[in-house]
Amino acid sequence: MKPKPMLRSRVVTEGIERAAHRALLFSVGLERKDFSKPKVAVVSSWNEIVPGCIHLRGVSRQVKRGVAEAGGVALEFNTIAVCDGLAQGHQGMHYVLPSREIIAASVEIMLEAHQFDGAVFLSSCDKVTPGMLMGSARVDIPSIFVPAGPMEDGNYQGKKVTLTHMREFAGKFYAGKLTREELYQIEEVACPGAGTCAMMGTANTMACLCEALGMAFPLSATTPATSSEKLRQAKEAGGRIVELIKGDVKPSSILTKESFINALRVNMAIGGSTNAILHLPAIAYEMGIALSLDEIDEISQSTPYLVGVVPSGPYTVNDFHRSGGVPAVIASLSSLLCPDARGVTGKDLATIGKEARWEDKEIICPITNPRRSDGGVSILRGSLAPDGALVKKSAVDEKMWVHQGPARVFESMEEAIQAVRDNLIKPGCVIVVRYEGPAGGPGMREMHMITALICGMGLAKTTALVTDGRFSGSTRGPCVGHVSPEAARGGPIALVEDGDVIVIDIPERSLELRVSQDELAKRRRKWRPLAAKINKGFLHLYSKNVSSADRAAILETAEGKLEE
């Protein structure tokens, strides 16, 4: 019989020398009988500006009820959370990816400083879920995730609207296809209330991958934010975490190489965000597990694309939930998954798939009749990206899978946006936006403002975009990002000039710059990196220490590099 684990929190509450500690705990309302109970951190991302977070106070109350009824003591603290949508297209986007590292560090600091026994994470938007997963893996105490859940679908004149559509309407306005009054009307109905945006962007992708990893309950990723079911899930999580503490079930027993492979396959099947290719390897890194781009590409090539959710298809995340959600995807993919992987429920993946309610095989296709035979993300390599780049293939029109055109080079996203607005982009070209990588950005900004304009103005079927920056999970169109090495670190993208021919071949997984090696060598001798865009605060420290995109843009120490 496995011995009952010693509570970590006893180092804070037991012994004569801990009298001052107990006095402090009395001051926050605890009673002496509470000192011997498991201490559960309720790690919330609640705030009043991010739609995916604003409802989490109610969710946290239910978690605390569940903890108390199971015999534990729940104590809540917050992490920061950034809304990618509100940070788009301006200075704020520099801070979004770096916020992942701050969230992970804050989780580590709070859980270790106060020696909690377990944690329930109320995760929400794009960098919150991966940041919390990184922190949970780093500390390695029993943990459960309760995803915030999607907001309701927007509706305009009888048609469903999500934030993906909203962003592209700006391009339609500039193209004269939409009046200002119509745009204003759509703004008021596109995001009806609390929750993560109802598309397969990064927020919902990472919530789904929480399920696939085994860190969240089945269906919890897609359960609507404002539903009573979300509150019941929260209460159940509060009770379950006490059981996991008693059983000493830690992330290290759940976040295995097999579970990461499962999560990658689910990501490819659902057409998940390209940002997942930054986040899953970063989480794996915390567990001492390497996930290389070549391995990710191999998984993508052997995993069919099954789910047509915006931006890769016509359906919303709420439609996906009603049709069976992640458990139905697991059921469809069962022959490709590692079936023995177990998560916070104690059930293995095979059982979760067998118990799935698969309501609609049009939204979630069977593996025998997929939307496409390979996954949603492709890794590209070539003379323009020796260390790799990626594209969300599921969101690219097949006519643009192979494209060749002259480069139109910009040193920042703002320059490129202005050129698109001023109708200076000729159909057929390849827009190159550089010095937007992890170090050069700094912060590897999303290029969604420009990708949305390209789609809205009707250029997505003729014009491609290549960048060392990254994309929003809601991006669609022929957009290649994460080009490595980045321009600031002397990658070939720094040497591209207007008119150079660039060839994108998604089926062949290649990204080539048609310039001779002699000419590139001549340009390199003249090349000097641009001056840093931000020389103060956390971003200055981040730019000096962040790894390249192909290594997940983590704050990586020389001693901590993993062998692939």
Coordinates of C-alpha atoms in Angstrom, one line a residue:
M1 CA 0.0 0.0 0.0
K2 CA 1.4 3.4 -1.1
P3 CA 2.2 5.5 2.0
K4 CA 0.2 8.7 2.5
P5 CA 2.3 11.6 1.2
M6 CA 3.4 14.3 3.6
L7 CA 1.8 17.6 3.0
R8 CA 4.3 20.3 1.8
S9 CA 2.4 22.9 3.6
R10 CA 3.3 21.4 7.0
V11 CA 6.7 23.1 6.7
V12 CA 4.8 26.4 7.1
T13 CA 2.3 25.3 9.8
E14 CA 3.9 22.8 12.1
G15 CA 6.4 23.3 15.0
I16 CA 7.0 25.8 17.7
E17 CA 9.3 27.8 15.5
R18 CA 6.4 28.3 13.1
A19 CA 4.4 30.3 15.6
A20 CA 4.8 33.5 13.5
H21 CA 3.7 31.7 10.4
R22 CA 0.5 30.5 12.1
A23 CA -0.1 34.0 13.3
L24 CA 0.0 35.3 9.8
L25 CA -2.4 32.6 8.6
F26 CA -4.8 33.5 11.4
S27 CA -4.7 37.1 10.1
V28 CA -6.2 36.0 6.7
G29 CA -9.0 34.1 8.4
L30 CA -7.8 30.5 8.8
E31 CA -8.6 28.6 11.9
R32 CA -6.3 26.2 13.8
K33 CA -8.1 23.2 12.4
D34 CA -7.2 24.4 8.9
F35 CA -3.5 24.0 9.5
S36 CA -3.5 20.2 9.1
K37 CA -5.6 20.3 5.8
P38 CA -4.2 20.3 2.3
K39 CA -3.6 23.9 1.1
V40 CA -4.8 24.4 -2.4
A41 CA -3.9 27.4 -4.5
V42 CA -6.6 28.7 -6.8
V43 CA -4.5 30.3 -9.5
S44 CA -6.8 32.7 -11.3
S45 CA -6.2 35.0 -14.3
W46 CA -9.2 37.2 -13.4
N47 CA -9.2 40.8 -14.4
E48 CA -11.6 43.4 -15.7
I49 CA -10.2 44.0 -19.2
V50 CA -9.8 40.6 -20.8
P51 CA -13.1 39.0 -21.9
G52 CA -11.7 35.5 -21.3
C53 CA -11.0 36.3 -17.6
I54 CA -13.8 38.6 -16.5
H55 CA -16.1 35.8 -15.3
L56 CA -13.5 33.9 -13.4
R57 CA -14.4 35.2 -9.9
G58 CA -17.6 33.1 -10.1
V59 CA -15.7 30.1 -11.3
S60 CA -13.2 30.4 -8.5
R61 CA -15.9 30.5 -5.9
Q62 CA -17.1 27.1 -7.1
V63 CA -13.6 25.7 -7.0
K64 CA -13.2 26.8 -3.4
R65 CA -16.6 25.2 -2.5
G66 CA -15.3 21.9 -4.0
V67 CA -12.0 22.1 -2.1
A68 CA -13.8 22.9 1.2
E69 CA -16.3 20.0 0.8
A70 CA -13.4 17.6 0.1
G71 CA -11.5 18.7 3.3
G72 CA -9.0 21.1 1.9
V73 CA -8.3 24.8 2.3
A74 CA -8.4 27.0 -0.8
L75 CA -6.5 30.2 -1.1
E76 CA -6.6 32.3 -4.3
F77 CA -4.0 34.4 -6.0
N78 CA -3.9 36.0 -9.5
T79 CA -1.5 36.0 -12.4
I80 CA -1.4 38.7 -15.1
A81 CA -3.3 38.1 -18.3
V82 CA -3.0 39.9 -21.6
C83 CA -5.7 40.1 -24.3
D84 CA -4.0 39.5 -27.6
G85 CA -6.9 41.1 -29.4
L86 CA -6.5 44.4 -27.5
A87 CA -2.7 44.3 -27.9
Q88 CA -2.9 43.8 -31.7
G89 CA -1.2 46.3 -34.0
H90 CA 0.6 48.5 -31.6
Q91 CA 3.3 48.7 -28.9
G92 CA 1.3 46.3 -26.6
M93 CA 1.9 43.3 -28.8
H94 CA 5.7 43.4 -27.9
Y95 CA 4.6 42.3 -24.4
V96 CA 2.2 39.4 -25.2
L97 CA 4.6 36.4 -25.7
P98 CA 6.9 37.6 -23.0
S99 CA 3.9 37.6 -20.6
R100 CA 4.0 33.8 -20.8
E101 CA 7.4 33.8 -19.0
I102 CA 6.1 36.2 -16.4
I103 CA 3.0 34.1 -15.8
A104 CA 5.2 30.9 -15.4
A105 CA 7.5 32.7 -13.1
S106 CA 4.7 34.1 -10.9
V107 CA 3.2 30.6 -10.6
E108 CA 6.5 29.2 -9.6
I109 CA 7.2 32.0 -7.1
M110 CA 3.8 31.9 -5.4
L111 CA 3.5 28.1 -5.2
E112 CA 7.1 27.6 -3.9
A113 CA 7.2 30.6 -1.6
H114 CA 4.0 29.5 0.3
Q115 CA 4.5 25.7 -0.1
F116 CA 1.1 24.9 -1.4
D117 CA 0.1 21.2 -1.6
G118 CA -1.8 21.5 -4.9
A119 CA -3.3 23.9 -7.4
V120 CA -6.3 24.5 -9.5
F121 CA -5.6 26.8 -12.5
L122 CA -8.3 29.0 -13.9
S123 CA -6.6 29.5 -17.3
S124 CA -7.9 31.7 -20.0
C125 CA -6.4 33.5 -22.9
D126 CA -3.5 32.9 -25.3
K127 CA -0.4 33.1 -23.1
V128 CA -2.1 32.3 -19.8
T129 CA -2.7 28.6 -20.3
P130 CA 0.8 27.8 -21.6
G131 CA 2.4 30.1 -18.9
M132 CA 0.4 28.3 -16.2
L133 CA 1.2 24.9 -17.6
M134 CA 4.9 25.8 -17.6
G135 CA 4.7 27.0 -14.0
S136 CA 2.8 23.9 -13.0
A137 CA 5.3 21.6 -14.6
R138 CA 8.2 23.5 -13.1
V139 CA 6.9 23.2 -9.5
D140 CA 5.4 19.7 -10.0
I141 CA 2.7 19.6 -7.4
P142 CA -0.8 18.1 -8.0
S143 CA -2.6 20.3 -10.5
I144 CA -5.9 20.6 -12.4
F145 CA -6.8 23.1 -15.1
V146 CA -10.3 24.6 -15.5
P147 CA -10.3 26.4 -18.9
A148 CA -12.3 29.7 -19.0
G149 CA -14.5 28.4 -21.9
P150 CA -15.5 30.2 -25.1
M151 CA -17.9 33.1 -25.3
E152 CA -21.2 32.8 -27.2
D153 CA -21.1 33.3 -31.0
G154 CA -21.7 36.7 -32.3
N155 CA -24.5 37.2 -34.8
Y156 CA -25.0 39.8 -37.5
Q157 CA -28.0 39.7 -39.8
G158 CA -28.4 36.0 -39.1
K159 CA -24.8 35.1 -39.7
K160 CA -22.3 33.9 -37.1
V161 CA -19.5 36.3 -36.4
T162 CA -16.3 35.8 -34.5
L163 CA -13.3 37.9 -33.8
T164 CA -11.6 36.5 -36.9
H165 CA -14.3 37.9 -39.1
M166 CA -14.3 41.2 -37.1
R167 CA -10.6 41.8 -37.9
E168 CA -11.1 41.1 -41.6
F169 CA -14.0 43.6 -41.8
A170 CA -11.5 46.4 -41.4
G171 CA -9.8 45.2 -44.7
K172 CA -13.3 45.2 -46.3
F173 CA -13.8 48.7 -45.2
Y174 CA -10.5 49.9 -46.7
A175 CA -11.4 48.0 -49.9
G176 CA -14.8 49.9 -50.1
K177 CA -16.8 46.7 -49.5
L178 CA -18.3 47.8 -46.1
T179 CA -19.5 51.2 -44.9
R180 CA -18.4 52.7 -41.6
E181 CA -22.0 52.4 -40.2
E182 CA -22.0 48.7 -41.0
L183 CA -18.6 48.2 -39.4
Y184 CA -19.9 49.9 -36.2
Q185 CA -23.0 47.7 -36.1
I186 CA -20.9 44.6 -36.4
E187 CA -18.5 45.7 -33.6
E188 CA -21.3 45.8 -31.1
V189 CA -22.4 42.2 -31.7
A190 CA -19.2 40.3 -32.6
C191 CA -18.2 39.5 -29.0
P192 CA -21.4 39.1 -27.0
G193 CA -19.9 38.6 -23.5
A194 CA -17.4 36.8 -21.3
G195 CA -15.2 34.0 -22.5
T196 CA -12.5 33.3 -25.0
C197 CA -13.2 34.2 -28.6
A198 CA -15.4 31.6 -30.2
M199 CA -12.8 30.5 -32.8
M200 CA -9.9 28.1 -32.9
G201 CA -7.4 30.8 -31.9
T202 CA -4.6 30.3 -29.5
A203 CA -6.8 30.5 -26.4
N204 CA -9.2 27.7 -27.4
T205 CA -6.4 25.7 -29.0
M206 CA -4.4 25.6 -25.8
A207 CA -7.5 24.8 -23.7
C208 CA -8.2 21.8 -26.0
L209 CA -4.5 20.8 -25.7
C210 CA -4.9 20.9 -21.9
E211 CA -7.5 18.2 -22.3
A212 CA -5.3 16.2 -24.7
L213 CA -2.4 16.4 -22.3
G214 CA -4.6 15.1 -19.5
M215 CA -4.5 18.3 -17.3
A216 CA -8.2 19.2 -17.7
F217 CA -11.5 17.3 -17.5
P218 CA -13.0 16.0 -20.8
L219 CA -15.1 18.7 -22.6
S220 CA -14.0 21.4 -20.2
A221 CA -12.0 23.2 -22.8
T222 CA -15.1 24.0 -24.9
T223 CA -17.8 24.2 -22.3
P224 CA -19.2 27.8 -22.7
A225 CA -17.8 30.3 -20.2
T226 CA -21.2 31.5 -18.9
S227 CA -22.8 28.0 -18.6
S228 CA -23.9 26.3 -15.4
E229 CA -21.8 23.3 -16.6
K230 CA -18.7 25.4 -16.3
L231 CA -19.5 26.1 -12.7
R232 CA -20.1 22.4 -12.0
Q233 CA -16.8 21.6 -13.6
A234 CA -15.1 24.1 -11.3
K235 CA -16.6 22.6 -8.2
E236 CA -15.7 19.1 -9.4
A237 CA -12.1 20.2 -9.9
G238 CA -12.0 21.6 -6.4
G239 CA -12.9 18.2 -5.0
R240 CA -10.7 16.3 -7.4
I241 CA -7.5 18.2 -6.5
V242 CA -7.8 17.1 -2.9
E243 CA -7.9 13.5 -4.1
L244 CA -4.9 14.1 -6.3
I245 CA -3.0 15.5 -3.4
K246 CA -3.8 12.5 -1.3
G247 CA -2.7 10.2 -4.1
D248 CA 0.4 12.3 -4.9
V249 CA -0.5 12.6 -8.6
K250 CA 1.8 15.2 -10.0
P251 CA 2.2 16.8 -13.5
S252 CA 5.4 14.7 -14.0
S253 CA 3.2 11.6 -14.0
I254 CA 0.9 13.1 -16.6
L255 CA 3.1 15.3 -18.8
T256 CA 5.0 12.5 -20.5
K257 CA 6.5 12.3 -24.0
E258 CA 3.5 10.2 -25.0
S259 CA 1.0 12.9 -23.8
F260 CA 2.8 15.6 -25.7
I261 CA 2.6 13.5 -28.9
N262 CA -1.1 13.0 -28.3
A263 CA -1.5 16.8 -27.8
L264 CA 0.4 17.5 -31.0
R265 CA -1.8 15.1 -32.9
V266 CA -5.0 16.7 -31.5
N267 CA -3.6 20.1 -32.5
M268 CA -3.1 19.0 -36.1
A269 CA -6.5 17.4 -36.2
I270 CA -8.4 20.5 -35.0
G271 CA -6.4 22.9 -37.2
G272 CA -5.0 24.5 -34.0
S273 CA -3.1 27.7 -33.7
T274 CA 0.5 27.9 -34.9
N275 CA 1.3 29.4 -31.5
A276 CA 0.9 25.8 -30.1
I277 CA 4.2 25.0 -31.9
L278 CA 5.8 27.6 -29.6
H279 CA 4.0 26.6 -26.4
L280 CA 4.0 22.7 -26.4
P281 CA 7.8 22.5 -26.7
A282 CA 8.1 25.2 -24.0
I283 CA 6.0 23.2 -21.6
A284 CA 7.8 20.0 -22.5
Y285 CA 11.1 21.8 -21.9
E286 CA 10.0 22.3 -18.3
M287 CA 9.6 18.5 -18.0
G288 CA 13.0 17.8 -19.6
I289 CA 11.4 16.6 -22.8
A290 CA 12.6 17.7 -26.2
L291 CA 10.2 18.3 -29.1
S292 CA 12.0 19.2 -32.3
L293 CA 10.4 20.9 -35.3
D294 CA 11.3 17.8 -37.4
E295 CA 9.4 15.6 -35.0
I296 CA 6.5 18.0 -35.0
D297 CA 6.4 18.0 -38.8
E298 CA 6.5 14.2 -38.9
I299 CA 3.5 14.1 -36.5
S300 CA 1.6 16.7 -38.7
Q301 CA 2.2 14.8 -41.9
S302 CA 0.8 11.6 -40.4
T303 CA -2.2 13.1 -38.6
P304 CA -5.4 13.9 -40.6
Y305 CA -7.1 17.3 -40.4
L306 CA -10.6 16.6 -39.1
V307 CA -12.3 19.7 -37.6
G308 CA -13.4 22.7 -39.6
V309 CA -13.6 25.5 -37.0
V310 CA -13.0 29.2 -37.8
P311 CA -10.5 30.3 -39.2
S312 CA -9.9 27.0 -41.0
G313 CA -13.6 26.2 -41.5
P314 CA -17.2 27.6 -41.2
Y315 CA -17.9 26.4 -37.6
T316 CA -17.4 28.0 -34.2
V317 CA -15.9 26.5 -31.1
N318 CA -19.5 26.3 -29.7
D319 CA -20.5 24.2 -32.7
F320 CA -17.4 22.0 -32.0
H321 CA -18.4 21.6 -28.4
R322 CA -22.0 20.5 -29.3
S323 CA -20.6 18.0 -31.8
G324 CA -18.5 16.3 -29.2
G325 CA -15.4 18.5 -28.6
V326 CA -12.0 17.1 -27.8
P327 CA -13.2 13.6 -26.6
A328 CA -14.8 13.1 -30.1
V329 CA -11.5 14.0 -31.7
I330 CA -9.8 11.5 -29.4
A331 CA -12.3 8.9 -30.5
S332 CA -11.7 9.7 -34.2
L333 CA -7.9 9.6 -33.8
S334 CA -7.8 6.6 -31.5
S335 CA -5.7 4.5 -33.8
L336 CA -2.9 7.2 -33.8
L337 CA -2.9 8.1 -30.2
C338 CA -1.0 6.7 -27.2
P339 CA -4.0 5.1 -25.5
D340 CA -2.5 4.4 -22.1
A341 CA -1.8 8.1 -21.2
R342 CA -3.7 9.1 -18.0
G343 CA -4.7 12.5 -16.8
V344 CA -6.3 14.2 -13.8
T345 CA -9.5 12.1 -14.1
G346 CA -7.5 8.9 -13.6
K347 CA -9.0 7.5 -16.9
D348 CA -6.7 6.6 -19.8
L349 CA -7.2 8.3 -23.2
A350 CA -8.7 5.2 -24.7
T351 CA -11.5 5.3 -22.2
I352 CA -12.1 9.0 -22.8
G353 CA -12.5 8.3 -26.5
K354 CA -14.9 5.4 -25.9
E355 CA -17.1 7.5 -23.6
A356 CA -17.2 10.5 -26.1
R357 CA -20.6 11.7 -27.3
W358 CA -19.8 12.2 -31.0
E359 CA -22.9 14.1 -32.2
D360 CA -21.9 15.5 -35.6
K361 CA -19.5 13.8 -38.0
E362 CA -19.7 16.8 -40.4
I363 CA -18.0 19.1 -37.9
I364 CA -15.7 16.4 -36.5
C365 CA -14.9 14.0 -39.3
P366 CA -14.1 10.4 -38.8
I367 CA -10.4 9.5 -39.6
T368 CA -11.7 7.4 -42.5
N369 CA -13.1 10.5 -44.2
P370 CA -10.9 13.4 -43.1
R371 CA -11.0 17.0 -44.4
R372 CA -7.4 16.3 -45.5
S373 CA -5.0 13.5 -45.0
D374 CA -2.4 15.6 -43.2
G375 CA -2.4 18.0 -40.3
G376 CA -3.2 21.7 -39.9
V377 CA 0.4 22.9 -39.5
S378 CA 3.4 22.5 -41.8
I379 CA 7.1 23.1 -41.0
L380 CA 9.0 24.6 -43.9
R381 CA 12.8 24.6 -44.3
G382 CA 15.1 26.0 -47.0
S383 CA 17.6 28.7 -47.8
L384 CA 15.3 31.4 -46.3
A385 CA 14.6 29.4 -43.1
P386 CA 17.5 27.0 -42.4
D387 CA 16.3 26.3 -38.9
G388 CA 12.6 26.2 -39.9
A389 CA 9.4 28.2 -40.4
L390 CA 5.8 27.2 -40.2
V391 CA 2.5 27.8 -41.8
K392 CA -1.1 27.0 -40.9
K393 CA -1.8 24.9 -44.0
S394 CA -5.4 24.3 -43.0
A395 CA -6.1 28.0 -43.3
V396 CA -4.4 28.4 -46.8
D397 CA -6.3 28.2 -50.0
E398 CA -5.0 25.2 -52.0
K399 CA -4.2 27.4 -54.9
M400 CA -1.6 29.2 -52.8
W401 CA 0.1 26.1 -51.4
V402 CA 2.8 26.7 -54.0
H403 CA 3.6 30.4 -54.7
Q404 CA 6.5 32.2 -56.2
G405 CA 6.8 36.0 -56.3
P406 CA 9.1 39.0 -55.8
A407 CA 9.8 40.2 -52.3
R408 CA 8.5 43.4 -50.9
V409 CA 10.5 44.0 -47.8
F410 CA 9.5 45.9 -44.6
E411 CA 11.5 46.3 -41.3
S412 CA 8.4 46.4 -39.1
M413 CA 4.7 45.4 -39.1
E414 CA 3.6 49.1 -39.1
E415 CA 5.5 49.8 -42.4
A416 CA 3.8 46.8 -44.0
I417 CA 0.3 47.7 -42.7
Q418 CA 0.7 51.2 -44.1
A419 CA 1.7 49.9 -47.5
V420 CA -1.3 47.6 -47.6
R421 CA -3.7 50.5 -46.6
D422 CA -2.2 52.7 -49.3
N423 CA -2.7 50.0 -52.0
L424 CA 1.1 49.8 -52.6
I425 CA 1.1 46.0 -52.6
K426 CA 1.0 44.4 -56.0
P427 CA -0.9 41.0 -56.3
G428 CA 1.6 38.1 -56.6
C429 CA 4.3 39.5 -54.4
V430 CA 5.7 38.1 -51.2
I431 CA 5.5 40.6 -48.3
V432 CA 8.5 40.1 -46.0
V433 CA 8.2 41.6 -42.5
R434 CA 11.4 41.2 -40.5
Y435 CA 13.0 42.3 -37.2
E436 CA 9.8 41.0 -35.5
G437 CA 11.3 37.8 -34.0
P438 CA 11.7 36.9 -30.3
A439 CA 14.8 39.0 -29.9
G440 CA 14.4 41.5 -32.7
G441 CA 10.7 42.5 -32.0
P442 CA 11.3 42.1 -29.2
G443 CA 8.6 39.7 -28.2
M444 CA 7.8 38.1 -31.6
R445 CA 4.7 40.2 -32.3
E446 CA 1.6 38.7 -34.0
M447 CA 1.2 40.0 -37.6
H448 CA -2.6 39.6 -37.5
M449 CA -3.4 43.2 -38.3
I450 CA -1.7 42.9 -41.7
T451 CA -2.9 39.3 -42.4
A452 CA -6.5 40.5 -41.7
L453 CA -6.1 43.4 -44.0
I454 CA -4.7 41.1 -46.7
C455 CA -7.7 38.8 -46.4
G456 CA -10.2 41.6 -46.1
M457 CA -8.9 43.4 -49.2
G458 CA -9.0 40.2 -51.3
L459 CA -5.2 39.7 -51.6
A460 CA -5.0 36.3 -49.9
K461 CA -5.5 34.4 -53.1
T462 CA -2.6 36.1 -54.8
T463 CA -0.2 37.5 -52.2
A464 CA 1.9 35.7 -49.5
L465 CA 3.5 36.9 -46.3
V466 CA 6.7 35.7 -44.7
T467 CA 8.0 36.9 -41.3
D468 CA 10.2 36.1 -38.4
G469 CA 7.3 37.2 -36.3
R470 CA 4.3 35.1 -35.5
F471 CA 0.6 35.0 -36.2
S472 CA -2.7 35.1 -34.3
G473 CA -4.4 31.8 -33.9
S474 CA -7.2 33.3 -36.0
T475 CA -5.0 34.0 -39.0
R476 CA -5.9 32.6 -42.3
G477 CA -4.2 32.9 -45.7
P478 CA -0.7 32.2 -47.1
C479 CA 1.2 33.4 -44.1
V480 CA 4.6 31.9 -43.2
G481 CA 5.9 32.8 -39.7
H482 CA 8.6 31.8 -37.1
V483 CA 11.3 32.1 -39.8
S484 CA 14.5 31.0 -38.0
P485 CA 17.2 32.3 -37.6
E486 CA 15.5 35.6 -37.2
A487 CA 16.8 38.8 -38.8
A488 CA 18.1 40.3 -35.5
R489 CA 20.3 37.2 -35.1
G490 CA 21.6 37.4 -38.7
G491 CA 19.3 34.9 -40.4
P492 CA 18.9 34.9 -44.2
I493 CA 15.7 36.9 -43.9
A494 CA 17.9 39.9 -42.9
L495 CA 19.5 39.8 -46.3
V496 CA 16.4 39.8 -48.5
E497 CA 16.0 42.8 -50.9
D498 CA 13.0 44.1 -52.8
G499 CA 12.5 42.1 -56.0
D500 CA 14.3 38.9 -54.8
V501 CA 12.3 35.8 -55.8
I502 CA 10.9 33.8 -52.9
V503 CA 9.4 30.3 -53.5
I504 CA 6.9 28.9 -51.0
D505 CA 6.1 25.2 -51.5
I506 CA 3.9 23.9 -48.7
P507 CA 3.5 20.3 -50.1
E508 CA 7.3 20.0 -50.4
R509 CA 7.8 21.7 -47.0
S510 CA 10.2 24.3 -48.5
L511 CA 10.9 28.0 -48.3
E512 CA 13.5 29.2 -50.7
L513 CA 15.2 32.5 -51.5
R514 CA 16.3 32.5 -55.1
V515 CA 19.5 34.4 -54.6
S516 CA 23.0 33.0 -55.2
Q517 CA 25.3 32.2 -52.3
D518 CA 27.9 34.6 -53.7
E519 CA 25.4 37.4 -53.7
L520 CA 24.2 36.5 -50.1
A521 CA 27.8 36.5 -48.9
K522 CA 28.4 39.9 -50.4
R523 CA 25.3 41.2 -48.7
R524 CA 26.3 39.6 -45.4
R525 CA 29.6 41.5 -45.3
K526 CA 27.6 44.7 -45.5
W527 CA 24.9 43.7 -43.1
R528 CA 24.5 45.4 -39.7
P529 CA 21.6 44.6 -37.4
L530 CA 19.0 47.3 -36.7
A531 CA 19.3 49.1 -33.4
A532 CA 17.1 47.5 -30.7
K533 CA 13.6 48.9 -30.7
I534 CA 13.2 48.8 -26.9
N535 CA 16.1 49.3 -24.6
K536 CA 14.4 49.3 -21.2
G537 CA 12.5 47.2 -18.7
F538 CA 11.6 43.5 -19.0
L539 CA 11.7 43.5 -22.8
H540 CA 15.3 44.5 -22.8
L541 CA 16.2 41.6 -20.5
Y542 CA 13.9 39.3 -22.6
S543 CA 15.6 40.2 -25.9
K544 CA 19.0 39.4 -24.5
N545 CA 18.0 36.0 -23.2
V546 CA 15.2 34.6 -25.3
S547 CA 15.9 31.6 -27.6
S548 CA 14.9 31.5 -31.2
A549 CA 11.4 30.5 -32.4
D550 CA 12.5 27.0 -33.4
R551 CA 13.5 26.5 -29.8
A552 CA 10.1 27.7 -28.5
A553 CA 11.2 31.3 -27.6
I554 CA 12.0 30.3 -24.0
L555 CA 14.3 32.0 -21.6
E556 CA 16.9 29.3 -22.1
T557 CA 20.1 28.9 -20.1
A558 CA 23.1 27.4 -21.7
E559 CA 23.1 24.7 -19.1
G560 CA 19.5 23.9 -19.7
K561 CA 19.5 23.1 -23.4
L562 CA 18.0 19.8 -24.3
E563 CA 19.6 17.4 -26.8
E564 CA 17.2 16.6 -29.6

